[in-house]
Amino acid sequence: MTSPSPRWPLLARAGAVLVAAMLAYTSCGTLMPGADTAGGASADGTGPGVTDDTVKVVFIGTDLTRTAAMTGFKNADVGKPAEQVKALETYVNANGGVAGRTLEAVYREYEASKDSPAAETTLCSQITQDDHAYAVVLTGQLQSNARPCYAQRRTLMLDATLIADDRATFTQLDPYLWTASYPEYDAFATSFLSVLVRQKFFDGRKEAGLVAADTPANKSVYDKLVVPLLSQSGVTVAVNWIDTTSLGTLNSGLSQAAVNFRGKRIDRVFFLGGARLAPFFMTSAKAQSFTARYGVSTFDSPVFMVNNPGTVPPESLAGMVGIGFAPANDVPDSQLAFPDTDAEKKCLDIYQQAGITFAKRENARVAFTYCDAALLLQSAAANLGPDLNAAAWGAAARALSPAFSTATGFGGELGPDGYAAGTGYRILKYDTGCACFTYDGPVTPLGR
């Protein structure tokens, strides 16, 4: 019998945390049975969790402590989310509340290592039935049933999870699903692929490798964007769809992808799917004696890759290029002043008033998404009066124009038919000089 590879303990630990982070990872391409999409939602009346005087919003915190202890992976401290939520509640209520009502902000913590469809259903029930919330701020709910559950119960979602929510998902769950921090996946993918082409990532190659989580969003992007765009550059794509539903399928899929690429002598590989799929592939690839130049993005957690050299072979980082849309997940403060934008400064000031500070931008990555959600919720509801419901709020959010900017990323204007406030990106590159990722060039609208 063949003895286990000496790399197996590392691969097992890597796979374990990835499964905890992206088990059944999908972008909710379908609704739960019996769910009623928002096409029938009315802009009249009040939504759940709304009284004449108050509006209740639940902020979810995702606890990674057990996952980190199990794997040894390093995640930058994000402070005390419960206190951050309280600071936002205080600020909002001192500045007009939400549609003239007092914000009741509730903090609920969710254990990431126990994530499952059943656990997500329980959490959804707690928030919609026990808390009776008007809105929920999501921060790590990756199961395919999570977002449809809230939409079915007419609960507004402000998604602060770094997840591939594509246009089809937003449309199906309209007007309940929005993000105050991150981009729509279709616009992201268009820019990601275009930048790889413009950066000559594929030059001299007739074939490139793609590692992608097997999800509806990725399948759609592959068919609509990847194949036609790269075919224009004379490049065919060897795609490996990764089944992430178990540790076994994950490890076997990643290892087989590396073997396939090695056999075809492919030396350009890019990723779709996020949730740290890229760094775990690189671990598997090294075990299979495969190396390549990689195309990456914010979805691949660049800072995590730098912070965990025991998981991501440092030599894998050389030559990486792609796009970044969330500085706290992309680059160190040495490469981008902290704070940089007015939106960052405003959120930091809100927390400062409550005695909350952050040593580095990376430490504020969750706090910024909470702040984005709270401020977008408040700004869009400012002139709604009695009709505080998801449909009315969504229409008002789209009409904000430049009145809102995201602290997490670049942009803020949803526009007449948008769902996502993350509307800009910068070219992202790994710099061996600083052993870090850096930005190159100006902020560019996503979709270009």
Coordinates of C-alpha atoms in Angstrom, one line a residue:
M1 CA 0.0 0.0 0.0
T2 CA 1.3 3.4 -0.9
S3 CA 2.2 5.5 2.2
P4 CA 0.5 8.9 2.6
S5 CA 2.2 11.9 1.1
P6 CA 4.2 14.0 3.7
R7 CA 2.1 16.9 2.4
W8 CA -1.2 15.3 3.5
P9 CA -1.4 16.8 7.0
L10 CA -1.1 20.3 5.5
L11 CA -3.5 19.5 2.7
A12 CA -6.0 18.1 5.1
R13 CA -5.8 21.1 7.4
A14 CA -6.1 23.4 4.3
G15 CA -9.1 21.5 3.0
A16 CA -10.8 21.4 6.4
V17 CA -10.8 25.2 6.7
L18 CA -11.9 25.6 3.1
V19 CA -14.8 23.3 3.6
A20 CA -15.7 25.2 6.7
A21 CA -15.6 28.4 4.7
M22 CA -17.3 27.3 1.4
L23 CA -19.2 24.0 2.0
A24 CA -21.8 23.8 -0.8
Y25 CA -20.5 27.2 -1.9
T26 CA -23.0 28.7 -4.4
S27 CA -24.3 32.1 -5.2
C28 CA -27.9 31.1 -4.7
G29 CA -28.7 30.5 -8.4
T30 CA -32.1 29.2 -7.4
L31 CA -34.8 30.0 -4.9
M32 CA -36.0 27.7 -2.1
P33 CA -39.0 25.7 -3.0
G34 CA -42.1 27.8 -2.7
A35 CA -40.1 31.1 -2.5
D36 CA -41.8 34.1 -3.9
T37 CA -39.5 36.5 -5.7
A38 CA -39.7 40.2 -5.3
G39 CA -41.4 40.8 -8.5
G40 CA -44.5 40.6 -6.4
A41 CA -43.1 42.8 -3.6
S42 CA -45.0 46.0 -3.0
A43 CA -43.5 49.4 -2.3
D44 CA -46.4 50.2 0.0
G45 CA -46.6 49.7 3.7
T46 CA -43.9 48.6 6.2
G47 CA -41.7 45.6 6.2
P48 CA -41.1 43.2 9.1
G49 CA -39.4 44.5 12.1
V50 CA -40.7 48.0 11.6
T51 CA -42.9 49.9 14.1
D52 CA -43.9 53.6 14.1
D53 CA -40.9 54.3 16.3
T54 CA -38.3 51.6 15.7
V55 CA -36.6 49.5 13.1
K56 CA -34.7 46.3 13.9
V57 CA -31.5 45.3 12.1
V58 CA -29.4 42.2 12.8
F59 CA -25.6 42.3 12.2
I60 CA -24.1 38.8 11.9
G61 CA -20.5 38.2 13.1
T62 CA -18.7 35.2 11.8
D63 CA -16.5 33.6 14.5
L64 CA -13.3 32.0 12.9
T65 CA -11.6 31.2 16.2
R66 CA -12.1 27.4 16.1
T67 CA -11.2 27.3 12.4
A68 CA -8.0 29.2 13.0
A69 CA -7.1 27.0 16.0
M70 CA -7.8 23.9 14.0
T71 CA -5.6 25.0 11.0
G72 CA -3.0 27.3 12.4
F73 CA -3.9 29.9 9.8
K74 CA -3.4 33.5 10.6
N75 CA -6.3 36.0 10.3
A76 CA -5.8 39.6 11.3
D77 CA -7.7 40.6 14.5
V78 CA -10.9 42.4 13.6
G79 CA -11.6 43.7 17.1
K80 CA -15.0 43.4 18.9
P81 CA -17.8 43.4 16.3
A82 CA -20.5 43.7 18.9
E83 CA -19.0 46.9 20.1
Q84 CA -18.7 48.1 16.5
V85 CA -22.4 47.5 15.9
K86 CA -23.3 49.4 19.1
A87 CA -21.2 52.4 17.9
L88 CA -23.0 52.4 14.6
E89 CA -26.4 52.2 16.4
T90 CA -25.4 55.2 18.5
Y91 CA -24.2 57.2 15.5
V92 CA -27.3 56.5 13.4
N93 CA -29.7 57.4 16.1
A94 CA -27.8 60.6 16.9
N95 CA -28.2 61.6 13.3
G96 CA -31.9 61.0 12.5
G97 CA -32.2 57.3 12.8
V98 CA -33.6 55.2 10.0
A99 CA -36.6 56.8 8.3
G100 CA -37.1 58.8 11.4
R101 CA -37.2 55.7 13.6
T102 CA -34.8 54.5 16.3
L103 CA -32.4 51.9 15.0
E104 CA -32.4 48.7 17.2
A105 CA -29.1 47.0 16.2
V106 CA -28.8 43.4 17.3
Y107 CA -25.5 41.5 17.1
R108 CA -25.6 37.7 16.5
E109 CA -22.4 35.6 16.3
Y110 CA -22.2 32.6 14.0
E111 CA -19.7 29.8 14.4
A112 CA -18.0 29.3 11.0
S113 CA -16.7 25.8 11.6
K114 CA -20.3 24.5 12.1
D115 CA -21.6 26.1 8.9
S116 CA -24.2 23.9 7.1
P117 CA -27.5 24.3 5.3
A118 CA -29.3 23.2 8.5
A119 CA -27.3 25.8 10.6
E120 CA -28.1 28.5 8.1
T121 CA -31.8 27.7 8.2
T122 CA -31.7 27.9 12.0
L123 CA -29.9 31.3 11.9
C124 CA -32.4 32.6 9.3
S125 CA -35.3 31.5 11.6
Q126 CA -33.8 33.2 14.6
I127 CA -33.3 36.4 12.8
T128 CA -36.6 36.5 10.9
Q129 CA -38.9 34.9 13.5
D130 CA -37.3 35.5 16.9
D131 CA -35.6 38.8 16.2
H132 CA -38.3 39.8 13.6
A133 CA -35.7 41.9 11.8
Y134 CA -36.3 44.3 9.0
A135 CA -32.8 43.8 7.7
V136 CA -29.8 41.5 8.2
V137 CA -26.2 42.2 7.5
L138 CA -24.5 39.0 6.3
T139 CA -20.9 38.2 6.9
G140 CA -20.0 34.7 5.9
Q141 CA -23.2 32.8 5.2
L142 CA -22.1 30.7 2.2
Q143 CA -24.8 28.1 1.9
S144 CA -27.1 28.0 -1.1
N145 CA -30.2 28.2 1.1
A146 CA -29.2 31.2 3.2
R147 CA -30.1 34.2 1.0
P148 CA -33.3 32.7 -0.5
C149 CA -34.5 32.0 3.1
Y150 CA -34.3 35.7 4.0
A151 CA -35.9 36.8 0.7
Q152 CA -38.8 34.3 1.3
R153 CA -39.4 36.0 4.6
R154 CA -39.3 39.5 3.1
T155 CA -36.1 40.5 5.1
L156 CA -33.8 43.0 3.5
M157 CA -30.2 41.7 3.1
L158 CA -27.1 43.8 3.0
D159 CA -24.5 41.3 2.0
A160 CA -21.1 42.0 3.6
T161 CA -19.8 38.5 2.6
L162 CA -17.0 38.2 0.0
I163 CA -19.1 36.0 -2.2
A164 CA -19.9 35.7 -5.9
D165 CA -23.4 37.2 -6.0
D166 CA -24.1 37.4 -9.8
R167 CA -26.7 39.4 -11.6
A168 CA -29.0 36.5 -11.9
T169 CA -29.0 36.0 -8.1
F170 CA -29.7 39.7 -7.4
T171 CA -32.5 39.7 -9.9
Q172 CA -34.1 36.5 -8.6
L173 CA -34.0 37.8 -5.0
D174 CA -34.9 41.4 -5.9
P175 CA -35.6 43.6 -3.9
Y176 CA -34.2 41.8 -0.9
L177 CA -30.5 41.3 -1.7
W178 CA -28.0 44.2 -1.9
T179 CA -24.4 44.8 -1.0
A180 CA -23.0 48.1 0.3
S181 CA -19.4 47.0 -0.1
Y182 CA -18.7 44.5 -2.9
P183 CA -19.3 44.3 -6.7
E184 CA -21.7 42.3 -8.8
Y185 CA -19.9 39.2 -10.0
D186 CA -20.6 39.7 -13.7
A187 CA -19.1 43.2 -13.8
F188 CA -16.2 41.9 -11.7
A189 CA -15.5 39.0 -14.1
T190 CA -15.6 41.3 -17.2
S191 CA -12.9 43.5 -15.6
F192 CA -10.9 40.6 -14.3
L193 CA -10.6 38.9 -17.6
S194 CA -10.0 42.2 -19.5
V195 CA -7.2 43.1 -17.2
L196 CA -5.5 39.7 -17.6
V197 CA -5.6 40.2 -21.3
R198 CA -4.3 43.7 -21.2
Q199 CA -1.6 42.8 -18.8
K200 CA -0.4 40.2 -21.4
F201 CA -1.0 37.4 -18.9
F202 CA -1.9 35.0 -21.7
D203 CA 0.6 36.2 -24.3
G204 CA 2.4 33.4 -26.1
R205 CA 0.0 30.8 -24.8
K206 CA -2.6 28.8 -26.7
E207 CA -4.2 27.3 -23.6
A208 CA -4.7 28.5 -20.0
G209 CA -5.9 26.7 -16.9
L210 CA -9.0 27.7 -14.9
V211 CA -9.8 26.5 -11.4
A212 CA -13.4 27.3 -10.5
A213 CA -15.8 26.4 -7.8
D214 CA -18.7 24.4 -9.3
T215 CA -21.4 26.9 -8.9
P216 CA -24.2 28.4 -11.1
A217 CA -22.5 31.8 -11.0
N218 CA -19.2 30.5 -12.2
K219 CA -20.8 28.3 -14.9
S220 CA -22.7 31.3 -16.2
V221 CA -19.6 33.5 -16.2
Y222 CA -17.6 30.8 -17.9
D223 CA -20.1 30.4 -20.7
K224 CA -21.0 34.1 -21.2
L225 CA -17.6 35.7 -20.6
V226 CA -14.6 33.4 -20.2
V227 CA -14.9 31.4 -23.4
P228 CA -15.8 34.1 -25.8
L229 CA -13.4 36.7 -24.4
L230 CA -10.3 34.4 -24.4
S231 CA -11.2 32.9 -27.7
Q232 CA -10.7 36.4 -29.2
S233 CA -7.2 36.2 -27.9
G234 CA -6.6 32.8 -29.4
V235 CA -6.6 31.1 -26.0
T236 CA -8.6 27.9 -25.1
V237 CA -9.5 27.2 -21.5
A238 CA -8.8 24.0 -19.7
V239 CA -11.4 24.3 -16.9
N240 CA -11.4 22.2 -13.7
W241 CA -14.7 22.4 -11.9
I242 CA -14.1 21.9 -8.1
D243 CA -16.8 20.2 -6.1
T244 CA -16.4 21.8 -2.6
T245 CA -19.1 19.8 -0.8
S246 CA -16.7 17.7 1.2
L247 CA -13.0 17.5 2.2
G248 CA -12.6 14.4 -0.1
T249 CA -14.0 16.0 -3.2
L250 CA -12.2 19.2 -2.6
N251 CA -8.7 17.7 -2.1
S252 CA -9.2 15.3 -5.0
G253 CA -10.5 18.0 -7.3
L254 CA -7.6 20.4 -6.5
S255 CA -5.0 17.7 -6.9
Q256 CA -6.4 16.4 -10.1
A257 CA -6.5 19.9 -11.5
A258 CA -2.8 20.3 -10.8
V259 CA -2.1 16.9 -12.5
N260 CA -4.2 17.9 -15.5
F261 CA -2.4 21.2 -15.9
R262 CA 1.0 19.6 -15.5
G263 CA 0.2 17.0 -18.1
K264 CA -0.8 19.7 -20.6
R265 CA 2.2 21.9 -19.7
I266 CA 0.0 24.8 -18.8
D267 CA 1.8 27.6 -17.0
R268 CA -1.0 30.2 -16.8
V269 CA -3.8 29.6 -14.3
F270 CA -6.6 31.8 -13.0
F271 CA -9.4 31.4 -10.6
L272 CA -13.2 31.9 -10.2
G273 CA -15.1 31.3 -7.1
G274 CA -13.3 33.0 -4.2
A275 CA -13.5 31.7 -0.6
R276 CA -9.7 31.1 -0.7
L277 CA -9.9 28.5 -3.4
A278 CA -6.7 29.9 -5.0
P279 CA -4.3 29.6 -2.0
F280 CA -5.5 26.0 -1.3
F281 CA -5.0 25.0 -4.9
M282 CA -1.4 26.3 -4.7
T283 CA -0.7 24.0 -1.8
S284 CA -2.1 21.1 -3.7
A285 CA -0.2 22.1 -6.8
K286 CA 3.2 22.1 -5.0
A287 CA 2.4 18.6 -3.7
Q288 CA 1.9 17.6 -7.3
S289 CA 5.1 19.3 -8.5
F290 CA 3.2 21.8 -10.5
T291 CA 3.8 25.5 -10.7
A292 CA 2.4 28.3 -12.8
R293 CA 1.9 32.0 -13.0
Y294 CA -1.5 32.9 -11.4
G295 CA -4.2 35.4 -12.1
V296 CA -6.0 36.4 -8.9
S297 CA -8.4 38.9 -7.4
T298 CA -9.8 40.2 -4.1
F299 CA -12.0 37.1 -4.1
D300 CA -8.8 35.0 -3.6
S301 CA -7.8 36.8 -0.4
P302 CA -4.4 38.3 -1.4
V303 CA -3.5 39.4 2.2
F304 CA -4.3 35.9 3.5
M305 CA -1.9 34.4 0.9
V306 CA 0.9 36.7 2.1
N307 CA 0.1 36.1 5.8
N308 CA 0.2 32.3 5.5
P309 CA 3.4 31.2 3.9
G310 CA 3.0 27.8 5.5
T311 CA -0.1 27.2 3.4
V312 CA 0.7 29.2 0.3
P313 CA 4.2 28.5 -1.1
P314 CA 5.9 32.0 -1.3
E315 CA 7.3 31.1 -4.7
S316 CA 3.7 30.8 -6.0
L317 CA 3.1 34.5 -5.5
A318 CA 5.7 35.7 -7.9
G319 CA 4.2 37.3 -11.0
M320 CA 0.6 37.3 -9.7
V321 CA -1.6 39.8 -11.4
G322 CA -5.4 40.6 -11.5
I323 CA -7.7 43.1 -9.9
G324 CA -8.5 44.3 -6.4
F325 CA -11.6 46.0 -5.2
A326 CA -11.3 45.9 -1.4
P327 CA -8.0 47.4 0.0
A328 CA -8.3 45.7 3.4
N329 CA -8.2 42.3 1.7
D330 CA -5.6 43.3 -0.9
V331 CA -2.7 45.5 0.1
P332 CA -0.8 46.6 3.3
D333 CA -1.0 50.2 4.6
S334 CA 2.6 50.8 3.2
Q335 CA 1.1 50.6 -0.3
L336 CA -2.0 52.7 0.3
A337 CA -2.3 55.3 3.0
F338 CA -4.7 54.5 5.9
P339 CA -7.2 56.1 5.9
D340 CA -7.3 57.0 2.2
T341 CA -10.9 57.9 1.2
D342 CA -13.4 60.2 2.8
A343 CA -15.6 57.1 3.3
E344 CA -12.9 55.4 5.3
K345 CA -12.3 58.5 7.3
K346 CA -16.0 58.9 8.1
C347 CA -16.3 55.3 9.3
L348 CA -13.2 55.5 11.4
D349 CA -14.5 58.7 13.0
I350 CA -17.7 57.0 13.9
Y351 CA -15.8 54.3 15.6
Q352 CA -13.4 56.7 17.2
Q353 CA -16.3 58.5 18.9
A354 CA -17.0 55.2 20.6
G355 CA -13.4 54.7 21.6
I356 CA -12.7 52.1 18.9
T357 CA -9.5 52.3 16.9
F358 CA -7.7 50.0 14.4
A359 CA -4.0 49.6 14.1
K360 CA -4.2 48.7 10.4
R361 CA -6.7 48.8 7.6
E362 CA -6.8 45.0 7.6
N363 CA -8.0 45.1 11.2
A364 CA -11.0 47.2 10.1
R365 CA -12.1 45.0 7.2
V366 CA -15.2 43.7 9.0
A367 CA -16.0 47.0 10.7
F368 CA -15.9 48.8 7.3
T369 CA -18.5 46.4 5.9
Y370 CA -20.7 47.0 8.9
C371 CA -20.3 50.8 8.5
D372 CA -21.1 50.6 4.8
A373 CA -24.3 48.6 5.5
A374 CA -25.5 51.0 8.3
L375 CA -24.8 54.1 6.3
L376 CA -26.4 52.9 3.1
L377 CA -29.4 51.7 5.1
Q378 CA -29.8 55.1 6.7
S379 CA -29.1 57.2 3.6
A380 CA -31.6 55.4 1.4
A381 CA -34.3 55.4 4.1
A382 CA -33.9 59.1 4.9
N383 CA -37.0 60.3 2.9
L384 CA -39.1 57.2 3.0
G385 CA -41.5 58.1 5.8
P386 CA -44.0 55.5 6.7
D387 CA -43.3 53.1 3.7
L388 CA -40.2 51.4 5.0
N389 CA -40.0 48.1 3.1
A390 CA -37.5 46.4 0.9
A391 CA -39.0 47.6 -2.5
A392 CA -39.3 51.2 -1.4
W393 CA -35.8 51.2 0.2
G394 CA -34.2 49.6 -2.9
A395 CA -35.7 52.3 -5.2
A396 CA -34.4 55.0 -2.9
A397 CA -30.9 53.4 -2.7
R398 CA -30.6 53.5 -6.5
A399 CA -31.5 57.1 -6.5
L400 CA -28.8 58.1 -4.0
S401 CA -26.3 58.7 -6.8
P402 CA -22.9 60.0 -5.4
A403 CA -24.5 60.6 -1.9
F404 CA -23.1 57.3 -0.7
S405 CA -19.5 55.9 -1.0
T406 CA -18.3 52.6 0.2
A407 CA -15.5 52.5 2.8
T408 CA -14.7 48.9 2.0
G409 CA -13.9 49.4 -1.6
F410 CA -14.1 51.8 -4.5
G411 CA -17.3 53.5 -5.7
G412 CA -20.8 53.6 -4.1
E413 CA -23.3 54.6 -6.7
L414 CA -25.8 51.7 -7.4
G415 CA -27.3 53.5 -10.4
P416 CA -30.7 52.9 -11.9
D417 CA -30.5 49.1 -12.1
G418 CA -27.7 48.2 -9.8
Y419 CA -27.6 46.1 -6.6
A420 CA -23.9 46.5 -5.5
A421 CA -22.1 49.6 -4.2
G422 CA -18.7 48.2 -5.0
T423 CA -18.3 49.7 -8.5
G424 CA -14.6 50.2 -9.0
Y425 CA -11.3 48.3 -9.1
R426 CA -7.6 48.8 -9.4
I427 CA -5.0 46.5 -11.1
L428 CA -3.4 44.2 -8.4
K429 CA 0.1 42.8 -8.6
Y430 CA 2.5 41.0 -6.3
D431 CA 5.7 42.8 -5.7
T432 CA 8.7 40.7 -4.7
G433 CA 10.5 43.8 -3.4
C434 CA 8.0 44.4 -0.5
A435 CA 6.8 40.7 -0.5
C436 CA 3.3 42.1 -0.7
F437 CA 0.5 43.0 -3.2
T438 CA 0.4 46.5 -4.6
Y439 CA -2.1 48.5 -6.7
D440 CA -1.1 49.8 -10.2
G441 CA -3.0 52.6 -12.0
P442 CA -6.2 54.5 -11.1
V443 CA -9.6 53.3 -9.9
T444 CA -11.5 52.1 -12.9
P445 CA -15.3 51.4 -13.2
L446 CA -16.0 47.7 -12.9
G447 CA -17.3 46.2 -16.2
R448 CA -14.5 47.7 -18.2

